[in-house]
């Protein structure tokens, strides 16, 4: 399923890009041909491939088109300024079973974004309906739950912080809808960012061939452990140029744990501004290499200020793991989650130091409602807490004459419930709307009053 053209096409597959020399890993067991032992990935793959699934989605794309002002001149000022259109779509992708007992599957947000129906095809041919537990567009991760959980195989998670450039990697997915395909490559680089693929980027780069349909598939090591979720490629026409990207599994684990606990990702915030560490900056501040994140400003009353960070500090590690770029720092901090403690290794005045910081929560995470429900198109939502301490979803902005406005929503309204079910955050609202109810009865707090708005 395609995501953003530009130079980036989000849909993956990997193919054999080099001849693999004899391997010492336990997964590459020898295979005898003409009395000679050759390495083979088959024994490992026989254990792993049942954990990788194909995903087919159906849904409706909601778009708004601004009408000419002359329409309002002829039909009156109450005539809508925008026209809402719905177009059906279908898409294919891949996913990975990470918990067989509960039927949890990890995939990309862009694979299932806007889907009304999600069908998962298992390795043995079974087709099972899945529901969306939650997703995070900014990191392109989604968590699904299968409606049936019998005879499932889950994949073991590796520690992606232990990856090294040159490690062999194997990708499994559903390129071009052909069915499950296994291909191989190596890890070309780590901590890639600044690609404008996602908002939070800390990619594993591989040199393997990438093709459409493998988004959400597994990138595994030679022991059959998951090291990343394939998410994007770099290519002029969506084809292979030998540069593909995967989201590290440690980042995926942090995000899915937050989705399960809160219904959404509670993003951590450090409260610093900065940039990449150049060789000139490193020399000026007494640091021998240019790996790290340079801080040029610490925000007042932020987690960073409370921990004692200062402008001019160079952050070189998070929880003992090396930081290469400011983009990598941003992604790791954001996905650790609000309220989590992190130990930062820093260089100050040429000396190594360590500080412990408690991450704050992002104060405002806005979501456009156009893809949540057609009747809410034109509204923008964010988590909030009312003056009386009640949590809900606030309407932060509203387009005039939009569908949401015509149904009676107003700016600063706080949604407290949907169809008699309490809503405390965007994750819970999204989950309620993913069931695609025919009628929405919104419990809304407007000032000191509580009212219901009916949206069809």
Short mmCIF file of C-alpha atoms in Angstrom, two decimals:
data_model
loop_
_atom_site.label_atom_id
_atom_site.label_comp_id
_atom_site.label_asym_id
_atom_site.label_seq_id
_atom_site.Cartn_x
_atom_site.Cartn_y
_atom_site.Cartn_z
CA UNK A 1 0.00 0.00 0.00
CA UNK A 2 1.62 3.24 -1.08
CA UNK A 3 2.07 6.12 1.34
CA UNK A 4 4.07 9.13 0.10
CA UNK A 5 5.54 9.35 -3.39
CA UNK A 6 8.30 12.05 -3.29
CA UNK A 7 11.53 10.09 -3.19
CA UNK A 8 10.00 7.80 -0.67
CA UNK A 9 7.53 5.01 -1.24
CA UNK A 10 6.24 3.28 1.89
CA UNK A 11 5.81 -0.34 0.93
CA UNK A 12 8.41 -2.96 1.23
CA UNK A 13 10.09 -6.16 0.23
CA UNK A 14 13.65 -7.37 0.31
CA UNK A 15 15.47 -9.61 -2.16
CA UNK A 16 18.79 -11.31 -2.18
CA UNK A 17 21.34 -8.64 -2.93
CA UNK A 18 24.57 -10.46 -2.33
CA UNK A 19 26.03 -13.91 -2.16
CA UNK A 20 26.04 -15.06 1.46
CA UNK A 21 29.30 -16.59 2.54
CA UNK A 22 29.25 -19.52 4.96
CA UNK A 23 27.62 -18.40 8.20
CA UNK A 24 28.38 -19.39 11.75
CA UNK A 25 24.97 -18.38 13.15
CA UNK A 26 22.91 -21.25 14.49
CA UNK A 27 20.04 -20.38 12.14
CA UNK A 28 22.08 -21.01 9.00
CA UNK A 29 22.32 -24.76 9.39
CA UNK A 30 24.36 -26.68 6.81
CA UNK A 31 22.70 -28.30 3.80
CA UNK A 32 24.45 -31.12 1.99
CA UNK A 33 24.80 -30.93 -1.79
CA UNK A 34 27.16 -33.34 -3.60
CA UNK A 35 28.67 -34.30 -0.25
CA UNK A 36 29.45 -30.62 0.50
CA UNK A 37 27.86 -28.66 3.30
CA UNK A 38 26.31 -25.33 2.27
CA UNK A 39 24.67 -22.76 4.54
CA UNK A 40 20.86 -22.55 4.51
CA UNK A 41 18.32 -20.27 6.17
CA UNK A 42 15.54 -22.83 5.67
CA UNK A 43 15.53 -24.29 9.23
CA UNK A 44 15.23 -20.83 10.78
CA UNK A 45 12.58 -19.71 8.30
CA UNK A 46 10.44 -22.77 8.93
CA UNK A 47 10.13 -21.55 12.53
CA UNK A 48 9.64 -17.85 11.75
CA UNK A 49 7.50 -17.53 8.61
CA UNK A 50 4.24 -18.65 10.32
CA UNK A 51 4.49 -15.49 12.46
CA UNK A 52 4.39 -13.18 9.42
CA UNK A 53 0.97 -12.47 7.91
CA UNK A 54 -0.56 -10.75 4.90
CA UNK A 55 -3.04 -7.92 5.53
CA UNK A 56 -5.84 -6.82 3.20
CA UNK A 57 -7.82 -3.68 4.03
CA UNK A 58 -10.92 -1.95 2.71
CA UNK A 59 -12.18 1.49 3.59
CA UNK A 60 -13.36 4.88 2.46
CA UNK A 61 -11.20 7.91 1.84
CA UNK A 62 -12.86 11.12 2.93
CA UNK A 63 -11.80 14.28 1.14
CA UNK A 64 -13.10 17.84 1.11
CA UNK A 65 -13.30 20.07 -1.93
CA UNK A 66 -13.80 23.80 -1.63
CA UNK A 67 -16.73 25.04 -3.71
CA UNK A 68 -16.60 28.31 -5.69
CA UNK A 69 -17.83 31.39 -3.83
CA UNK A 70 -20.36 31.91 -6.62
CA UNK A 71 -22.35 28.95 -5.28
CA UNK A 72 -23.04 30.85 -2.05
CA UNK A 73 -23.97 33.93 -4.08
CA UNK A 74 -26.66 31.98 -5.97
CA UNK A 75 -27.84 29.62 -3.21
CA UNK A 76 -27.44 31.85 -0.16
CA UNK A 77 -24.90 32.28 2.68
CA UNK A 78 -25.97 29.03 4.36
CA UNK A 79 -24.83 26.96 1.38
CA UNK A 80 -21.75 24.93 2.43
CA UNK A 81 -18.38 26.19 1.26
CA UNK A 82 -16.95 22.65 1.08
CA UNK A 83 -18.12 19.37 -0.44
CA UNK A 84 -17.29 16.12 1.35
CA UNK A 85 -16.51 13.16 -0.90
CA UNK A 86 -16.04 9.49 -0.03
CA UNK A 87 -14.03 7.14 -2.22
CA UNK A 88 -13.61 3.43 -1.51
CA UNK A 89 -10.08 2.01 -1.42
CA UNK A 90 -8.36 -1.34 -0.97
CA UNK A 91 -4.81 -2.08 0.06
CA UNK A 92 -2.35 -4.84 0.86
CA UNK A 93 0.43 -5.03 3.39
CA UNK A 94 2.13 -7.29 5.89
CA UNK A 95 2.18 -7.78 9.66
CA UNK A 96 3.94 -9.70 12.40
CA UNK A 97 2.37 -11.74 15.23
CA UNK A 98 4.07 -10.61 18.44
CA UNK A 99 1.74 -12.28 20.97
CA UNK A 100 0.11 -15.58 19.98
CA UNK A 101 -1.87 -15.98 23.22
CA UNK A 102 -3.67 -12.63 22.76
CA UNK A 103 -3.61 -12.47 18.97
CA UNK A 104 -1.65 -9.20 18.72
CA UNK A 105 -0.15 -8.18 15.37
CA UNK A 106 2.17 -5.26 14.67
CA UNK A 107 2.06 -3.50 11.30
CA UNK A 108 2.45 0.02 9.87
CA UNK A 109 -0.10 2.76 10.50
CA UNK A 110 -0.19 3.58 6.79
CA UNK A 111 -1.18 -0.02 5.98
CA UNK A 112 -4.43 0.17 7.98
CA UNK A 113 -5.04 3.94 8.10
CA UNK A 114 -8.71 4.71 7.36
CA UNK A 115 -9.63 1.03 6.97
CA UNK A 116 -13.17 -0.12 7.80
CA UNK A 117 -12.33 -3.79 7.34
CA UNK A 118 -9.05 -5.60 8.09
CA UNK A 119 -8.55 -9.21 6.98
CA UNK A 120 -5.41 -11.09 8.01
CA UNK A 121 -4.25 -14.12 6.03
CA UNK A 122 -2.07 -16.51 8.01
CA UNK A 123 0.76 -18.63 6.70
CA UNK A 124 -1.51 -21.70 6.69
CA UNK A 125 -4.09 -19.96 4.50
CA UNK A 126 -6.65 -19.05 7.16
CA UNK A 127 -8.31 -15.64 6.83
CA UNK A 128 -9.25 -13.93 10.11
CA UNK A 129 -10.82 -10.56 10.82
CA UNK A 130 -8.71 -8.18 12.91
CA UNK A 131 -9.60 -5.06 14.87
CA UNK A 132 -7.42 -2.02 15.39
CA UNK A 133 -6.30 -1.63 19.01
CA UNK A 134 -4.45 1.61 18.35
CA UNK A 135 -1.92 3.27 16.08
CA UNK A 136 0.54 6.14 15.92
CA UNK A 137 0.83 7.98 12.63
CA UNK A 138 3.93 9.94 13.63
CA UNK A 139 5.99 6.76 14.09
CA UNK A 140 3.95 4.66 11.60
CA UNK A 141 3.13 1.82 13.99
CA UNK A 142 -0.23 0.07 14.49
CA UNK A 143 -1.37 -2.74 16.78
CA UNK A 144 -4.08 -5.18 15.68
CA UNK A 145 -5.93 -7.97 17.50
CA UNK A 146 -7.15 -11.11 15.74
CA UNK A 147 -10.72 -12.30 16.38
CA UNK A 148 -9.45 -15.91 16.57
CA UNK A 149 -6.33 -16.92 18.47
CA UNK A 150 -6.03 -20.67 17.89
CA UNK A 151 -2.80 -22.21 16.57
CA UNK A 152 -0.89 -18.96 16.17
CA UNK A 153 2.88 -18.60 16.05
CA UNK A 154 4.57 -15.54 17.51
CA UNK A 155 8.00 -14.14 16.77
CA UNK A 156 10.75 -13.59 19.33
CA UNK A 157 11.87 -9.98 19.78
CA UNK A 158 15.57 -9.15 19.58
CA UNK A 159 17.39 -6.21 21.14
CA UNK A 160 17.73 -3.84 18.18
CA UNK A 161 20.22 -1.68 20.10
CA UNK A 162 22.73 -4.51 19.66
CA UNK A 163 22.59 -4.41 15.86
CA UNK A 164 25.80 -3.65 13.99
CA UNK A 165 26.41 -2.45 10.47
CA UNK A 166 27.21 -5.54 8.41
CA UNK A 167 24.91 -7.91 10.30
CA UNK A 168 22.88 -10.14 7.99
CA UNK A 169 19.15 -9.51 7.90
CA UNK A 170 16.22 -11.39 6.36
CA UNK A 171 12.92 -9.80 5.36
CA UNK A 172 9.59 -11.60 5.16
CA UNK A 173 6.44 -10.09 3.70
CA UNK A 174 3.89 -9.87 0.91
CA UNK A 175 5.38 -7.92 -2.03
CA UNK A 176 2.96 -6.98 -4.81
CA UNK A 177 0.34 -9.26 -3.24
CA UNK A 178 2.24 -12.32 -4.48
CA UNK A 179 2.06 -14.07 -1.13
CA UNK A 180 4.71 -14.63 1.47
CA UNK A 181 8.19 -13.96 0.16
CA UNK A 182 11.56 -14.28 1.91
CA UNK A 183 14.60 -12.24 0.88
CA UNK A 184 17.91 -11.22 2.42
CA UNK A 185 20.40 -8.39 2.81
CA UNK A 186 22.63 -6.77 5.39
CA UNK A 187 22.31 -3.87 7.80
CA UNK A 188 23.73 -0.89 5.90
CA UNK A 189 23.37 1.81 8.57
CA UNK A 190 21.72 2.56 11.90
CA UNK A 191 19.97 5.58 13.38
CA UNK A 192 18.94 7.05 10.04
CA UNK A 193 16.82 10.22 10.32
CA UNK A 194 16.04 13.42 8.44
CA UNK A 195 14.39 11.51 5.59
CA UNK A 196 10.95 13.13 6.02
CA UNK A 197 9.29 9.70 5.91
CA UNK A 198 7.88 9.91 9.43
CA UNK A 199 7.88 12.53 12.18
CA UNK A 200 10.04 10.40 14.48
CA UNK A 201 12.81 8.65 12.59
CA UNK A 202 15.42 6.25 13.91
CA UNK A 203 15.58 3.79 11.05
CA UNK A 204 17.55 0.66 10.41
CA UNK A 205 18.84 0.91 6.83
CA UNK A 206 19.32 -2.17 4.67
CA UNK A 207 20.88 -2.58 1.24
CA UNK A 208 18.31 -5.14 0.13
CA UNK A 209 15.84 -4.68 -2.73
CA UNK A 210 12.51 -3.13 -1.70
CA UNK A 211 9.18 -3.46 -3.50
CA UNK A 212 5.54 -2.56 -2.95
CA UNK A 213 3.48 -4.55 -0.45
CA UNK A 214 5.97 -5.46 2.26
CA UNK A 215 5.09 -2.58 4.60
CA UNK A 216 4.62 -3.93 8.11
CA UNK A 217 6.61 -7.07 7.42
CA UNK A 218 9.40 -8.54 9.51
CA UNK A 219 13.10 -7.83 9.38
CA UNK A 220 14.79 -10.63 11.33
CA UNK A 221 18.31 -11.66 12.23
CA UNK A 222 19.84 -15.06 11.47
CA UNK A 223 18.49 -16.43 14.75
CA UNK A 224 14.95 -15.72 13.59
CA UNK A 225 14.44 -12.83 16.03
CA UNK A 226 12.57 -9.68 15.01
CA UNK A 227 14.88 -6.68 14.73
CA UNK A 228 12.60 -4.27 12.85
CA UNK A 229 9.31 -3.58 11.08
CA UNK A 230 9.81 -2.74 7.41
CA UNK A 231 8.29 0.64 6.64
CA UNK A 232 9.79 2.57 3.72
CA UNK A 233 12.02 2.64 0.70
CA UNK A 234 14.04 5.32 -1.02
CA UNK A 235 13.48 5.25 -4.76
CA UNK A 236 12.33 7.52 -7.59
CA UNK A 237 9.46 5.29 -8.75
CA UNK A 238 8.75 3.10 -5.75
CA UNK A 239 11.25 0.52 -6.91
CA UNK A 240 14.49 -0.84 -5.59
CA UNK A 241 17.64 1.28 -5.43
CA UNK A 242 19.18 -0.72 -2.62
CA UNK A 243 18.10 1.58 0.22
CA UNK A 244 15.29 0.41 2.51
CA UNK A 245 14.28 1.27 6.07
CA UNK A 246 12.80 -0.52 9.08
CA UNK A 247 11.60 0.71 12.47
CA UNK A 248 13.77 -0.80 15.26
CA UNK A 249 11.93 -3.37 17.35
CA UNK A 250 12.88 -1.68 20.64
CA UNK A 251 11.05 1.43 19.43
CA UNK A 252 8.09 -0.73 18.33
CA UNK A 253 7.94 -2.42 21.73
CA UNK A 254 7.82 0.91 23.59
CA UNK A 255 5.05 2.21 21.33
CA UNK A 256 2.84 -0.88 21.49
CA UNK A 257 3.14 -1.06 25.28
CA UNK A 258 1.86 2.52 25.48
CA UNK A 259 -1.01 1.76 23.07
CA UNK A 260 -2.07 -1.21 25.22
CA UNK A 261 -1.88 0.78 28.46
CA UNK A 262 -3.31 4.13 27.39
CA UNK A 263 -5.04 3.52 24.04
CA UNK A 264 -2.54 5.87 22.39
CA UNK A 265 1.11 6.86 22.46
CA UNK A 266 1.93 9.18 25.37
CA UNK A 267 4.93 10.86 23.83
CA UNK A 268 7.86 11.82 26.02
CA UNK A 269 9.33 15.32 25.87
CA UNK A 270 12.83 16.35 26.97
CA UNK A 271 12.49 20.09 26.35
CA UNK A 272 15.60 20.96 24.36
CA UNK A 273 16.33 22.44 20.98
CA UNK A 274 19.44 21.64 19.04
CA UNK A 275 20.90 20.08 15.95
CA UNK A 276 23.52 17.79 14.53
CA UNK A 277 26.99 17.80 15.97
CA UNK A 278 29.44 18.95 13.31
CA UNK A 279 33.17 18.35 13.52
CA UNK A 280 33.70 22.09 14.13
CA UNK A 281 31.25 22.12 17.06
CA UNK A 282 32.75 18.96 18.49
CA UNK A 283 36.24 20.47 18.43
CA UNK A 284 35.02 23.75 19.91
CA UNK A 285 33.33 21.98 22.82
CA UNK A 286 36.10 19.53 23.56
CA UNK A 287 34.57 16.40 22.06
CA UNK A 288 36.69 14.06 19.96
CA UNK A 289 34.08 12.70 17.50
CA UNK A 290 31.00 14.11 15.75
CA UNK A 291 28.56 11.47 17.06
CA UNK A 292 25.98 13.03 19.35
CA UNK A 293 23.23 15.63 19.67
CA UNK A 294 24.18 19.24 20.32
CA UNK A 295 21.90 21.30 22.63
CA UNK A 296 21.67 24.98 21.80
CA UNK A 297 18.69 25.80 24.04
CA UNK A 298 17.02 24.33 27.13
CA UNK A 299 13.36 25.24 27.48
CA UNK A 300 12.23 26.82 30.80
CA UNK A 301 10.54 24.51 33.32
CA UNK A 302 11.22 21.51 31.08
CA UNK A 303 12.38 18.04 32.02
CA UNK A 304 15.83 18.93 30.71
CA UNK A 305 16.09 22.06 32.88
CA UNK A 306 14.96 20.14 35.98
CA UNK A 307 17.62 17.51 35.28
CA UNK A 308 20.34 20.17 34.99
CA UNK A 309 21.03 20.07 31.25
CA UNK A 310 22.56 23.23 29.80
CA UNK A 311 22.98 24.84 26.39
CA UNK A 312 26.27 23.61 24.93
CA UNK A 313 25.89 20.11 26.34
CA UNK A 314 26.37 17.23 23.90
CA UNK A 315 24.12 14.21 24.49
CA UNK A 316 26.01 11.09 23.47
CA UNK A 317 23.87 8.27 24.90
CA UNK A 318 20.40 7.38 26.20
CA UNK A 319 20.20 4.59 28.78
CA UNK A 320 23.69 3.48 27.85
CA UNK A 321 23.00 3.32 24.10
CA UNK A 322 25.01 5.60 21.82
CA UNK A 323 23.26 8.54 20.13
CA UNK A 324 24.52 9.41 16.66
CA UNK A 325 22.27 12.33 15.64
CA UNK A 326 19.78 14.80 17.09
CA UNK A 327 17.03 13.10 15.08
CA UNK A 328 17.85 9.78 16.75
CA UNK A 329 17.72 11.46 20.17
CA UNK A 330 14.32 12.98 19.35
CA UNK A 331 12.88 9.64 18.21
CA UNK A 332 14.18 7.68 21.21
CA UNK A 333 12.96 10.22 23.75
CA UNK A 334 9.53 10.52 22.12
CA UNK A 335 8.96 6.77 22.01
CA UNK A 336 10.19 6.06 25.53
CA UNK A 337 6.93 7.58 26.79
CA UNK A 338 5.87 10.31 29.20
CA UNK A 339 6.81 9.78 32.84
CA UNK A 340 9.67 7.40 32.03
CA UNK A 341 13.14 8.02 33.46
CA UNK A 342 16.12 8.13 31.15
CA UNK A 343 19.82 8.28 31.90
CA UNK A 344 21.59 10.62 29.50
CA UNK A 345 25.31 10.50 28.86
CA UNK A 346 26.57 14.01 28.11
CA UNK A 347 29.82 15.81 27.37
CA UNK A 348 30.20 19.19 29.12
CA UNK A 349 33.38 21.22 28.90
CA UNK A 350 35.15 18.19 27.45
CA UNK A 351 34.23 15.95 30.40
CA UNK A 352 31.87 12.95 30.43
CA UNK A 353 28.90 13.25 32.78
CA UNK A 354 25.62 11.46 33.40
CA UNK A 355 22.21 12.91 34.28
CA UNK A 356 18.85 11.30 34.99
CA UNK A 357 15.75 12.94 33.55
CA UNK A 358 12.03 12.24 34.01
CA UNK A 359 10.34 12.82 30.67
CA UNK A 360 7.33 15.10 30.49
CA UNK A 361 4.26 14.48 28.36
CA UNK A 362 3.70 16.31 25.09
CA UNK A 363 1.24 19.04 26.03
CA UNK A 364 -0.79 19.00 22.83
CA UNK A 365 -1.07 16.19 20.31
CA UNK A 366 -3.49 17.38 17.62
CA UNK A 367 -5.34 15.02 15.30
CA UNK A 368 -7.41 15.96 12.28
CA UNK A 369 -10.79 14.25 12.48
CA UNK A 370 -11.36 13.90 8.72
CA UNK A 371 -10.21 10.27 8.71
CA UNK A 372 -11.93 9.36 11.99
CA UNK A 373 -15.52 9.77 10.82
CA UNK A 374 -17.13 11.64 7.87
CA UNK A 375 -19.43 13.53 10.25
CA UNK A 376 -16.43 14.94 12.13
CA UNK A 377 -14.63 16.25 9.04
CA UNK A 378 -13.31 19.77 9.51
CA UNK A 379 -12.55 19.42 13.23
CA UNK A 380 -9.18 19.08 14.91
CA UNK A 381 -8.91 17.29 18.27
CA UNK A 382 -6.44 17.09 21.16
CA UNK A 383 -6.36 15.46 24.58
CA UNK A 384 -7.34 17.75 27.44
CA UNK A 385 -8.34 17.90 31.08
CA UNK A 386 -11.33 20.08 32.02
CA UNK A 387 -11.27 22.51 34.95
CA UNK A 388 -13.06 19.93 37.10
CA UNK A 389 -10.35 17.35 36.39
CA UNK A 390 -12.42 15.31 33.92
CA UNK A 391 -10.38 14.08 30.94
CA UNK A 392 -11.68 14.17 27.37
CA UNK A 393 -11.00 15.21 23.78
CA UNK A 394 -11.09 18.92 22.98
CA UNK A 395 -12.08 20.53 19.68
CA UNK A 396 -9.04 22.77 19.13
CA UNK A 397 -10.13 24.15 15.75
CA UNK A 398 -13.12 23.93 13.43
CA UNK A 399 -13.52 24.82 9.75
CA UNK A 400 -16.54 27.00 9.00
CA UNK A 401 -19.43 25.16 7.30
CA UNK A 402 -17.63 21.82 7.66
CA UNK A 403 -19.55 18.61 8.42
CA UNK A 404 -18.56 18.80 12.08
CA UNK A 405 -19.73 22.41 12.31
CA UNK A 406 -23.04 21.60 10.61
CA UNK A 407 -23.68 18.84 13.13
CA UNK A 408 -23.26 21.40 15.92
CA UNK A 409 -19.69 20.96 17.19
CA UNK A 410 -18.02 24.16 18.35
CA UNK A 411 -14.44 25.16 19.05
CA UNK A 412 -13.41 24.36 22.66
CA UNK A 413 -16.11 21.68 23.05
CA UNK A 414 -14.86 18.71 25.06
CA UNK A 415 -16.06 15.24 24.01
CA UNK A 416 -16.58 13.10 27.11
CA UNK A 417 -18.32 10.09 25.59
CA UNK A 418 -19.45 8.29 22.44
CA UNK A 419 -22.64 6.20 22.45
CA UNK A 420 -22.75 6.16 26.26
CA UNK A 421 -19.11 5.04 26.56
CA UNK A 422 -16.71 7.35 28.37
CA UNK A 423 -13.90 8.83 26.25
CA UNK A 424 -10.78 10.04 28.07
CA UNK A 425 -8.32 10.48 25.23
CA UNK A 426 -7.80 10.36 21.48
CA UNK A 427 -6.91 6.69 21.60
CA UNK A 428 -10.26 5.78 23.16
CA UNK A 429 -12.13 8.04 20.71
CA UNK A 430 -10.38 6.44 17.76
CA UNK A 431 -11.14 2.96 19.09
CA UNK A 432 -14.85 3.82 19.47
CA UNK A 433 -15.02 5.21 15.94
CA UNK A 434 -13.12 2.29 14.42
CA UNK A 435 -16.24 0.18 15.03
CA UNK A 436 -17.90 2.39 12.40
CA UNK A 437 -21.22 2.99 14.21
CA UNK A 438 -24.09 4.24 12.02
CA UNK A 439 -25.02 6.92 14.57
CA UNK A 440 -22.72 8.82 16.94
CA UNK A 441 -24.22 10.19 20.14
CA UNK A 442 -21.49 12.53 21.41
CA UNK A 443 -21.58 13.59 25.04
CA UNK A 444 -20.13 17.09 24.94
CA UNK A 445 -19.09 19.48 27.69
CA UNK A 446 -19.60 23.08 26.56
CA UNK A 447 -18.65 25.53 29.25
CA UNK A 448 -20.48 24.33 32.36
CA UNK A 449 -23.19 22.52 30.37
CA UNK A 450 -23.42 18.91 29.19
CA UNK A 451 -25.23 18.22 25.92
CA UNK A 452 -25.58 15.48 23.31
CA UNK A 453 -24.93 15.89 19.59
CA UNK A 454 -26.25 13.26 17.18
CA UNK A 455 -24.09 12.62 14.11
CA UNK A 456 -25.28 10.31 11.33
#
